[in-house]
CSV table of C-alpha atoms in Angstrom, one decimal:
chain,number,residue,atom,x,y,z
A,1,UNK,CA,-29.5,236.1,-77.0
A,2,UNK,CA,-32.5,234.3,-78.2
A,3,UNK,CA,-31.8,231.4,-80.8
A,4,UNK,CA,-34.4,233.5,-83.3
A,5,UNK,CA,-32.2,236.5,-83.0
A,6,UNK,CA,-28.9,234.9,-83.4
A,7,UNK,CA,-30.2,232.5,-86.8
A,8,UNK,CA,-30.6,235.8,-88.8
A,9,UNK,CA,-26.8,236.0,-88.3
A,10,UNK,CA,-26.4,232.2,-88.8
A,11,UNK,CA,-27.6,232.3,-92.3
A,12,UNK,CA,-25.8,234.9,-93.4
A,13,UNK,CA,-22.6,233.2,-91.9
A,14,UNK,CA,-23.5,230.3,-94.2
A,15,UNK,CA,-24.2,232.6,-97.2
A,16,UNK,CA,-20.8,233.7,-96.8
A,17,UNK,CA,-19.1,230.2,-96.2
A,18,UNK,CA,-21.0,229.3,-99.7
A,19,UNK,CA,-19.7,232.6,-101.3
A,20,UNK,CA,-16.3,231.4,-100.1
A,21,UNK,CA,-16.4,228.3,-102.2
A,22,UNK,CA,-17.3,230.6,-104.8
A,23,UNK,CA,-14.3,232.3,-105.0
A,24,UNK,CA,-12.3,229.1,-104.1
A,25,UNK,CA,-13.8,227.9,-107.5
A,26,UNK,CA,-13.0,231.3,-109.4
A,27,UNK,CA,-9.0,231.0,-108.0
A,28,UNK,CA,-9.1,227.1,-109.3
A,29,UNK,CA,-10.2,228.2,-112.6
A,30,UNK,CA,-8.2,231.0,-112.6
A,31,UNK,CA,-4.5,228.9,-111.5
A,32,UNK,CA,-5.3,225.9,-114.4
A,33,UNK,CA,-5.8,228.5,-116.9
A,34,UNK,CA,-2.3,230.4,-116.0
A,35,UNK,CA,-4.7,233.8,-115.8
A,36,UNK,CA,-3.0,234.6,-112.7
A,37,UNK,CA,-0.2,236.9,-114.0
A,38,UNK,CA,-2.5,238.9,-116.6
A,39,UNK,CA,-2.8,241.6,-114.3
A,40,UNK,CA,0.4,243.1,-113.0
A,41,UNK,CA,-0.8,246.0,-110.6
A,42,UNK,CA,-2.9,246.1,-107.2
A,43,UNK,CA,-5.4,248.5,-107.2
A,44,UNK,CA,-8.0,247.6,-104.5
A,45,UNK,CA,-10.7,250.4,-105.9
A,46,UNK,CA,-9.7,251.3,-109.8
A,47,UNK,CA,-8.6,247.8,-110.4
A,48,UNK,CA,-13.0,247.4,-110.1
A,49,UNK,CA,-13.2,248.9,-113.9
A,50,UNK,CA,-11.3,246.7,-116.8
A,51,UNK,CA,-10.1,248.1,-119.6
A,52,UNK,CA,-12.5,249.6,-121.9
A,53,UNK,CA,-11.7,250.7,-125.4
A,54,UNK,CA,-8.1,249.1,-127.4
A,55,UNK,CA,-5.9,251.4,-125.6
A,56,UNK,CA,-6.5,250.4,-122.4
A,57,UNK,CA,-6.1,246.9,-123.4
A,58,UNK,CA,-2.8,247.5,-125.5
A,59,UNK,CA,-1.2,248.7,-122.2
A,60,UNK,CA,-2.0,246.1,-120.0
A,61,UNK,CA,-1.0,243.7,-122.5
A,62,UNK,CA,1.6,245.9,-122.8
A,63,UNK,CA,2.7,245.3,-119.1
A,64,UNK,CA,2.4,241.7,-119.0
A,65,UNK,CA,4.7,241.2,-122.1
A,66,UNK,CA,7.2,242.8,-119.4
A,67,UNK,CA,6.9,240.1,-117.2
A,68,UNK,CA,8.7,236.5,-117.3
A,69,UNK,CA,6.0,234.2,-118.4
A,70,UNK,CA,5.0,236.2,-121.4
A,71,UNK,CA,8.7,236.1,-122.2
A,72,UNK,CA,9.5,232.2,-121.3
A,73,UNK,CA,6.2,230.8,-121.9
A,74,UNK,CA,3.7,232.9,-123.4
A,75,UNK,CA,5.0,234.9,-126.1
A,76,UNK,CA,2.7,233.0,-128.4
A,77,UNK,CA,-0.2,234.9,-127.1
A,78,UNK,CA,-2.4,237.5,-128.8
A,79,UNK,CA,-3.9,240.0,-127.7
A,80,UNK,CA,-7.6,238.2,-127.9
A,81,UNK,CA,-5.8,235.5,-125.8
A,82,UNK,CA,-5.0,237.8,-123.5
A,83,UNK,CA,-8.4,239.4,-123.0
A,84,UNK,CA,-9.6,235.9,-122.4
A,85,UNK,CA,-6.9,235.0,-119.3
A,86,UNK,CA,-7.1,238.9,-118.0
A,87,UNK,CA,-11.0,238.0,-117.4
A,88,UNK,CA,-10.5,235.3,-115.0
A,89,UNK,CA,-7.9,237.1,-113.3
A,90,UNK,CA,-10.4,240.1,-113.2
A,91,UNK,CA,-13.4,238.1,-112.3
A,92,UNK,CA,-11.5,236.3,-109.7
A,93,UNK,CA,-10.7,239.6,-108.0
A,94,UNK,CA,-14.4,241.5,-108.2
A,95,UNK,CA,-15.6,238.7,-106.8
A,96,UNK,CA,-12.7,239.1,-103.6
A,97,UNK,CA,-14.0,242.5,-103.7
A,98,UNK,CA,-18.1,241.8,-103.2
A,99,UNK,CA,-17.0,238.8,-100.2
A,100,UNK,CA,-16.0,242.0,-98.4
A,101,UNK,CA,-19.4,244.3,-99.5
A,102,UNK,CA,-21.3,241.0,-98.8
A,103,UNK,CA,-19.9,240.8,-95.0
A,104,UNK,CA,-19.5,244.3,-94.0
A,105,UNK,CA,-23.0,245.6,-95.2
A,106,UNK,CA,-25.1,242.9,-93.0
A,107,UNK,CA,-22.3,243.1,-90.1
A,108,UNK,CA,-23.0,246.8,-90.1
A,109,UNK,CA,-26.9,246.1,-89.6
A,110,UNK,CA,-26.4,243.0,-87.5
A,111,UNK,CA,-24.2,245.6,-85.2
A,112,UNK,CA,-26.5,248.1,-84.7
A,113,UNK,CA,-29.8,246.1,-84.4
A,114,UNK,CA,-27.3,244.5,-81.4
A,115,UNK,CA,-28.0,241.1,-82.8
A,116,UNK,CA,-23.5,240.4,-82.4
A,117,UNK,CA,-23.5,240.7,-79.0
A,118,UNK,CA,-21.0,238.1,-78.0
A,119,UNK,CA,-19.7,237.9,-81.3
A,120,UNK,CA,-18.5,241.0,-82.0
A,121,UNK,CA,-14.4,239.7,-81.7
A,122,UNK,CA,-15.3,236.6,-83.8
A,123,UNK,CA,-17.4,238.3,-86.3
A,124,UNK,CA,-13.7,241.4,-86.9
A,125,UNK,CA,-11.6,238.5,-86.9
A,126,UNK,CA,-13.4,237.0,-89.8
A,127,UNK,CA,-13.5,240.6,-91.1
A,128,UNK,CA,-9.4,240.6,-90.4
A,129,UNK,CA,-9.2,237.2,-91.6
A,130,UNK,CA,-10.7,238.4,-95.1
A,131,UNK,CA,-8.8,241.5,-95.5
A,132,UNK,CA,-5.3,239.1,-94.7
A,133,UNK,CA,-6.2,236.7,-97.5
A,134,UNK,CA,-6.5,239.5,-100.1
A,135,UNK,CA,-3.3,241.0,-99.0
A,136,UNK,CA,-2.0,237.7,-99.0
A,137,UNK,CA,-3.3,236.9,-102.7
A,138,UNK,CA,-1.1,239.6,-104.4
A,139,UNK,CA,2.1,238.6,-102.1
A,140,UNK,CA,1.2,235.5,-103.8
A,141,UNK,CA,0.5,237.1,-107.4
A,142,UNK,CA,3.8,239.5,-106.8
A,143,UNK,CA,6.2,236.2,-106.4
A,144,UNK,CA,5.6,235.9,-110.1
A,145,UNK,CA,5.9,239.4,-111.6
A,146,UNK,CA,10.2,239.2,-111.3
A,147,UNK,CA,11.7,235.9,-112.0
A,148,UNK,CA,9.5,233.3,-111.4
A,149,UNK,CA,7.4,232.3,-114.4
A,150,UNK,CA,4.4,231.2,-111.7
A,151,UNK,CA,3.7,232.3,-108.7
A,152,UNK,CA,5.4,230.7,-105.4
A,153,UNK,CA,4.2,227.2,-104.8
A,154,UNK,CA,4.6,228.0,-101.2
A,155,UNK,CA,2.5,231.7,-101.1
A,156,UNK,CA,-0.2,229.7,-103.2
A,157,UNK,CA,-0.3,227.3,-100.7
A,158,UNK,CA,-0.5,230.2,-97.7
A,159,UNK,CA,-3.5,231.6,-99.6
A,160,UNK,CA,-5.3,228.6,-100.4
A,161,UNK,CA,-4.9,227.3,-96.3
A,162,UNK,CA,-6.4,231.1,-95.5
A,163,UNK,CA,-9.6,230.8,-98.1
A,164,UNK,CA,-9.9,227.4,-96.2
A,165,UNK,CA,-10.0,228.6,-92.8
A,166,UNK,CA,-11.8,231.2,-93.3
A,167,UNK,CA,-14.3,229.1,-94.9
A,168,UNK,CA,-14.4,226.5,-91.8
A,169,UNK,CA,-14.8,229.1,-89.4
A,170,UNK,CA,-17.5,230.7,-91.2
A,171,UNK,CA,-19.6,227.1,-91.3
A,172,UNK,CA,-18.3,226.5,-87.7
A,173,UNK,CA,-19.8,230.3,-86.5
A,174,UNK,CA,-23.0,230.0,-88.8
A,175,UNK,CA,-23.7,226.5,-87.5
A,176,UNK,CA,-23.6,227.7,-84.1
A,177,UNK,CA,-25.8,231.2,-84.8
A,178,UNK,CA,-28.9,228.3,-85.9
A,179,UNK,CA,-28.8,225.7,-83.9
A,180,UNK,CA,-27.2,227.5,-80.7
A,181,UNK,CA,-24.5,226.8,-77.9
A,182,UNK,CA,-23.5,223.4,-75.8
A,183,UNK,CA,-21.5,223.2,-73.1
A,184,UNK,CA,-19.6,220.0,-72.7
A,185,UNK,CA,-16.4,217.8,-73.0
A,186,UNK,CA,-16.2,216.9,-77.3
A,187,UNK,CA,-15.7,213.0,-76.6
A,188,UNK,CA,-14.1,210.8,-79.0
A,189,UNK,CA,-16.2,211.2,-82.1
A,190,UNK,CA,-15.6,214.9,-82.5
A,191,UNK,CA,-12.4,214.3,-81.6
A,192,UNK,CA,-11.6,212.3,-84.1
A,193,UNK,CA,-13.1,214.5,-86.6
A,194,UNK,CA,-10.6,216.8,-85.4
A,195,UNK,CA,-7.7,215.2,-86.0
A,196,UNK,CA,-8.5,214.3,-89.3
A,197,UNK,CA,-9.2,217.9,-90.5
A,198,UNK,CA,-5.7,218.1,-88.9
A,199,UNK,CA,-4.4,215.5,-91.4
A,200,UNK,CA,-7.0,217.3,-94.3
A,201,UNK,CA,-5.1,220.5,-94.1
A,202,UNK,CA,-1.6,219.2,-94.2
A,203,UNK,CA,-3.4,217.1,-97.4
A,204,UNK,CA,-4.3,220.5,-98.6
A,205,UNK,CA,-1.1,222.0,-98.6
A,206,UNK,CA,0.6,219.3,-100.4
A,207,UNK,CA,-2.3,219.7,-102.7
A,208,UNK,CA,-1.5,223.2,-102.9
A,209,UNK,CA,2.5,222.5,-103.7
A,210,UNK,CA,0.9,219.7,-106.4
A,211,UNK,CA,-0.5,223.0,-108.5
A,212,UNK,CA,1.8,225.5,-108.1
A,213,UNK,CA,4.8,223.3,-109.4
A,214,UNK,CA,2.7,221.6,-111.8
A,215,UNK,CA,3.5,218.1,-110.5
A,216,UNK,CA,0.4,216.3,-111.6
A,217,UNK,CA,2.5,216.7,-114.6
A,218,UNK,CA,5.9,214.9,-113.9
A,219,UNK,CA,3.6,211.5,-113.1
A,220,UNK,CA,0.7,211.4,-115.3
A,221,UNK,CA,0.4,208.1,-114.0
A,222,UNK,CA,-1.9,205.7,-111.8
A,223,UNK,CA,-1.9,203.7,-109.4
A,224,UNK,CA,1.9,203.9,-110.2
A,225,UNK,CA,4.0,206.7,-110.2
A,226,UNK,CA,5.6,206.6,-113.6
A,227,UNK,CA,5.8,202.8,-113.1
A,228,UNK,CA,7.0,202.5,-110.0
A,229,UNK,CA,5.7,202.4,-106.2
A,230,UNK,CA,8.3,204.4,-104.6
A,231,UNK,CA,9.8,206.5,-107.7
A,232,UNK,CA,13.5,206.8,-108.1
A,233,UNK,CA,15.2,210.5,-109.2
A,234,UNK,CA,13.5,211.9,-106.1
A,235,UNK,CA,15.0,215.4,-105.3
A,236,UNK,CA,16.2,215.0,-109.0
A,237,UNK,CA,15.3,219.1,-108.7
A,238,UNK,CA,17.6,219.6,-105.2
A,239,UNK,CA,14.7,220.7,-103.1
A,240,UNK,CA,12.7,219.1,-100.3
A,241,UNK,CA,9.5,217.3,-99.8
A,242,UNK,CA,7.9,220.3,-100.5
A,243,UNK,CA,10.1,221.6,-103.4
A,244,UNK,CA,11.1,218.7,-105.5
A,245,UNK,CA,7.5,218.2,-108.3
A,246,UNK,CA,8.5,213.9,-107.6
A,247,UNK,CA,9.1,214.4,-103.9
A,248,UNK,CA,5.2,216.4,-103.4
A,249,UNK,CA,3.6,213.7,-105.9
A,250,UNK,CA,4.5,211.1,-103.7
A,251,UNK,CA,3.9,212.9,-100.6
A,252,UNK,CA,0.1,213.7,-101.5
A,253,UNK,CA,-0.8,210.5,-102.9
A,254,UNK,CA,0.7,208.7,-99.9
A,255,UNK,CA,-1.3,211.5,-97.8
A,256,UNK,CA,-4.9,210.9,-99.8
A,257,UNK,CA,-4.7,207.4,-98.9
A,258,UNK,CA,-3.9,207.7,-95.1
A,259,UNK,CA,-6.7,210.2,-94.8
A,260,UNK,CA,-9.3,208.2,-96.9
A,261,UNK,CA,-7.6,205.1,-94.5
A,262,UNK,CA,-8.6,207.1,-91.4
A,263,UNK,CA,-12.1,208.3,-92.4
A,264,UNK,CA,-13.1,204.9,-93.4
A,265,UNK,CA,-11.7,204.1,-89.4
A,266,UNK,CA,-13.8,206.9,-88.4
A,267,UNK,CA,-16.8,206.1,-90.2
A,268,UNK,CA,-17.1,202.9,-88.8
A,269,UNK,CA,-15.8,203.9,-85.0
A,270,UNK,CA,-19.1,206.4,-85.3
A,271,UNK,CA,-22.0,204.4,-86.7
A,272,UNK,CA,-23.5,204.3,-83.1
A,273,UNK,CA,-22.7,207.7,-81.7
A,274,UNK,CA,-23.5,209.8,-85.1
A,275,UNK,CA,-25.3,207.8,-87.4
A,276,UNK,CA,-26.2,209.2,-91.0
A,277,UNK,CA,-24.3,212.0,-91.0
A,278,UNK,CA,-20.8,210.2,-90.5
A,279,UNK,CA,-21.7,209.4,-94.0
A,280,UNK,CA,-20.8,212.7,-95.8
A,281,UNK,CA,-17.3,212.3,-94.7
A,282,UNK,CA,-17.0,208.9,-96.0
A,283,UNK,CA,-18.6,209.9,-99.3
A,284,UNK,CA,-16.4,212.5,-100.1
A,285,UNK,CA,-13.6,211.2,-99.4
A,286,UNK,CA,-14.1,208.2,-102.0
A,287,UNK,CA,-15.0,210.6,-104.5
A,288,UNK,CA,-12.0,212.9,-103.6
A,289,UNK,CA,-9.7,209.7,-104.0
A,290,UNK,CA,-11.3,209.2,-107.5
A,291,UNK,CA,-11.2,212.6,-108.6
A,292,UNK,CA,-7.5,212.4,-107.6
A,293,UNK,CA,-6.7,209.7,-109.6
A,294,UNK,CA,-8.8,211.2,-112.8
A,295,UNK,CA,-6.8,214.5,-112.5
A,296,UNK,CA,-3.4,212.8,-112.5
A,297,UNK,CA,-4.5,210.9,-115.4
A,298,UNK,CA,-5.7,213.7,-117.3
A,299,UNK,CA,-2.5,216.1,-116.4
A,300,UNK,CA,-1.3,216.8,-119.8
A,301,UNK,CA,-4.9,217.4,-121.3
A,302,UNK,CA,-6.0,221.4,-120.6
A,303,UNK,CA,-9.5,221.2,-120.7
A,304,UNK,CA,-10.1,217.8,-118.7
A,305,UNK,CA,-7.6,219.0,-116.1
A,306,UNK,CA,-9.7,222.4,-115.9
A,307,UNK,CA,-12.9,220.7,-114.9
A,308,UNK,CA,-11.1,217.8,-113.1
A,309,UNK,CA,-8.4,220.2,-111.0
A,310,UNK,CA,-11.4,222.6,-110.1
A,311,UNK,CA,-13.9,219.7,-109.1
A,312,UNK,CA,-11.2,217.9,-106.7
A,313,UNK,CA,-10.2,220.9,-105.2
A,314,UNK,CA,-14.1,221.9,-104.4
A,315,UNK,CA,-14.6,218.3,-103.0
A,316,UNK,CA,-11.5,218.6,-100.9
A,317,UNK,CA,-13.0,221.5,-99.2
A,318,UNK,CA,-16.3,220.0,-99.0
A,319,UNK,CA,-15.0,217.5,-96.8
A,320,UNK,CA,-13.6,220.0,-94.9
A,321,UNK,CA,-17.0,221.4,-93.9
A,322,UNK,CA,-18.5,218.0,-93.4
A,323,UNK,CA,-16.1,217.3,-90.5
A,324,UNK,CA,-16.2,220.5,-89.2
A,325,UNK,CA,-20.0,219.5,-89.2
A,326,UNK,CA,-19.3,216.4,-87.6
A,327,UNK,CA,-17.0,217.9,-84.9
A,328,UNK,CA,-20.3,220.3,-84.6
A,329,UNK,CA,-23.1,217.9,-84.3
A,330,UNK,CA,-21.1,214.9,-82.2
A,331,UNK,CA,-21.6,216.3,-79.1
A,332,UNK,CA,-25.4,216.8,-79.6
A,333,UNK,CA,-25.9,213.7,-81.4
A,334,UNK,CA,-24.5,212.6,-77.6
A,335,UNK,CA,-26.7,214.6,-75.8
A,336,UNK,CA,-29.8,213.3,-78.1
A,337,UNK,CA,-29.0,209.5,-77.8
A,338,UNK,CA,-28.3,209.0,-73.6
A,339,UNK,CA,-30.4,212.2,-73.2
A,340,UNK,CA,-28.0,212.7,-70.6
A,341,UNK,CA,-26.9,216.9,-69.0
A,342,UNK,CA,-23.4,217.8,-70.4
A,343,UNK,CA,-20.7,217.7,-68.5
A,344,UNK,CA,-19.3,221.1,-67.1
A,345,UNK,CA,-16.1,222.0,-69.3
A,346,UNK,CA,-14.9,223.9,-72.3
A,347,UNK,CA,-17.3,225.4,-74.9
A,348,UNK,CA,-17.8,223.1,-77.6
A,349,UNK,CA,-19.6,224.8,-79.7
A,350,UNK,CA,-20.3,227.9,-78.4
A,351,UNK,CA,-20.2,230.6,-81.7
């Protein structure tokens, strides 16, 4: 199809991708504020309505007194408390709800004005993709509901690694929709962009693990940990490296710094192939480092954590899509500067 038929598409691609982040913001705010819990049932179309008068909200209070962490940690709660954590929760979920009216209602008219052809796989697996992550969000929310007092550390970090997918491949599709296909080998730059959004996602798991077990918490400390470079009491809890709170500190610190280690390496390996746009990457990644280190400092204060947990967690994602970006544009950046025909090969960036 014509480049002005498939942009249309494009854009809304890119809507979406931003709607994403939305959402990724809403489930950040919604995990530091331990609002996760407050609703206790799945109900895809009458969950929509909240409660509206005091009975309704006497009986979902009601249910989450029946869970563990009203019982262990939250019986201090009243019932305006609760109205304030059940929001977030709510919120959090309407807004799950509209991602999928936002991408089925244009899809539907992109479909029949035939402006998917080609994409028509790509576009239901993004559909698919969706649909998975909100199944895969009350898995996540169940975990907590029987003896856990928070939800799974691991199924937070399953849902977190879906919203971020889904979010790259939603940039990677919506970039390709505007500025249209290239056929060529990647070379070394995108590459390398590709192997460290490798790295990023491991990063973001352990990031994942840091929230779910609270670890921030066990190390308030920095650049130390607790006083000490390589702490001591490890697997003081009996798990693993992605069990013990000590054992994941360590592990995503010592992670931040090899990937801000490697962008810096990329950066400079790509001033001549890329040029200004290798400097999002870079960017980010400082301020990610920094935000890091303010979060861990700031652990055992609520309200700084809030705004400090939610911030890195957006910035870790934003330099997500700025690599993506990079593994995007490197090959046409090529193309531009040695004005050369690409090589016959694999699609690079075909959406």
């Amino acid at each position: 199809m014509s480049p002005a038929s498939r942009r249309p598409v494009g854009l809304w691609l890119l809507a979406m991708a931003v709607a994403v982040l939305v959402q990724v913001v809403l489930g950040g705010v919604t995990r530091l504020t331990d609002s996760g819990l407050s609703i206790t049932e799945w109900k895809p179309i009458l969950g929509v309505v909240p409660p509206t008068d005091e009975a309704g909200w006497g009986e979902a209070f009601a249910k989450y007194q029946q869970i563990p962490q009203f019982q262990r940690l939250k019986s201090h709660l009243t019932l305006e408390d609760f109205k304030v954590i059940y929001f977030w929760e709510w919120f959090h979920r309407l807004w799950g709800r509209l991602l999928g009216v936002f991408f089925v209602v244009p899809m539907v008219v992109f479909w029949r004005r035939r402006r998917l052809e080609g994409l028509e796989a790509r576009v239901l697996g993004l559909l698919a993709l969706g649909g998975a992550q909100g199944v895969m969000g009350w898995v996540m929310v169940a975990s907590g509901l029987q003896e856990l007092v928070y939800v799974s550390h691991l199924r937070l970090a399953a849902h977190f690694l879906l919203a971020a997918v889904l979010l790259g491949w939603l940039v990677w599709l919506g970039l390709g929709c505007v500025a249209g296909p290239l056929r060529g080998s990647p070379g070394p730059v995108a590459k390398g962009a590709a192997a460290l959004l490798v790295l990023l996602f491991v990063q973001f798991a352990w990031g994942a693990f840091m929230a779910g077990l609270k670890a921030a918490a066990v190390a308030p400390t920095w650049p130390t940990i607790n006083g000490q470079w390589l702490p001591s009491g490890l697997f003081g809890g009996g798990g693993w490296w992605w069990n013990d709170p000590l054992a994941v500190h360590l592990v995503h610190r010592t992670l931040g710094y090899g990937l801000a280690l490697g962008v810096v390496g990329w950066w400079w390996a790509s001033r001549r192939a890329l040029g200004v746009p290798r400097h999002a990457p870079l960017g980010l990644v400082g301020l990610q480092v920094l935000l890091g280190a303010l979060t861990t400092l700031n652990a055992l204060d609520p309200a700084r954590l809030l705004w400090l947990g939610v911030t890195h967690q957006v910035t870790g994602l934003l330099l997500m899509v700025s690599l993506v970006a990079a593994v995007f544009w490197a090959p046409r950046r090529a193309r531009a500067l040695t004005g050369a025909v690409p090589q016959a090969g694999a699609l690079v960036t075909q959406p």
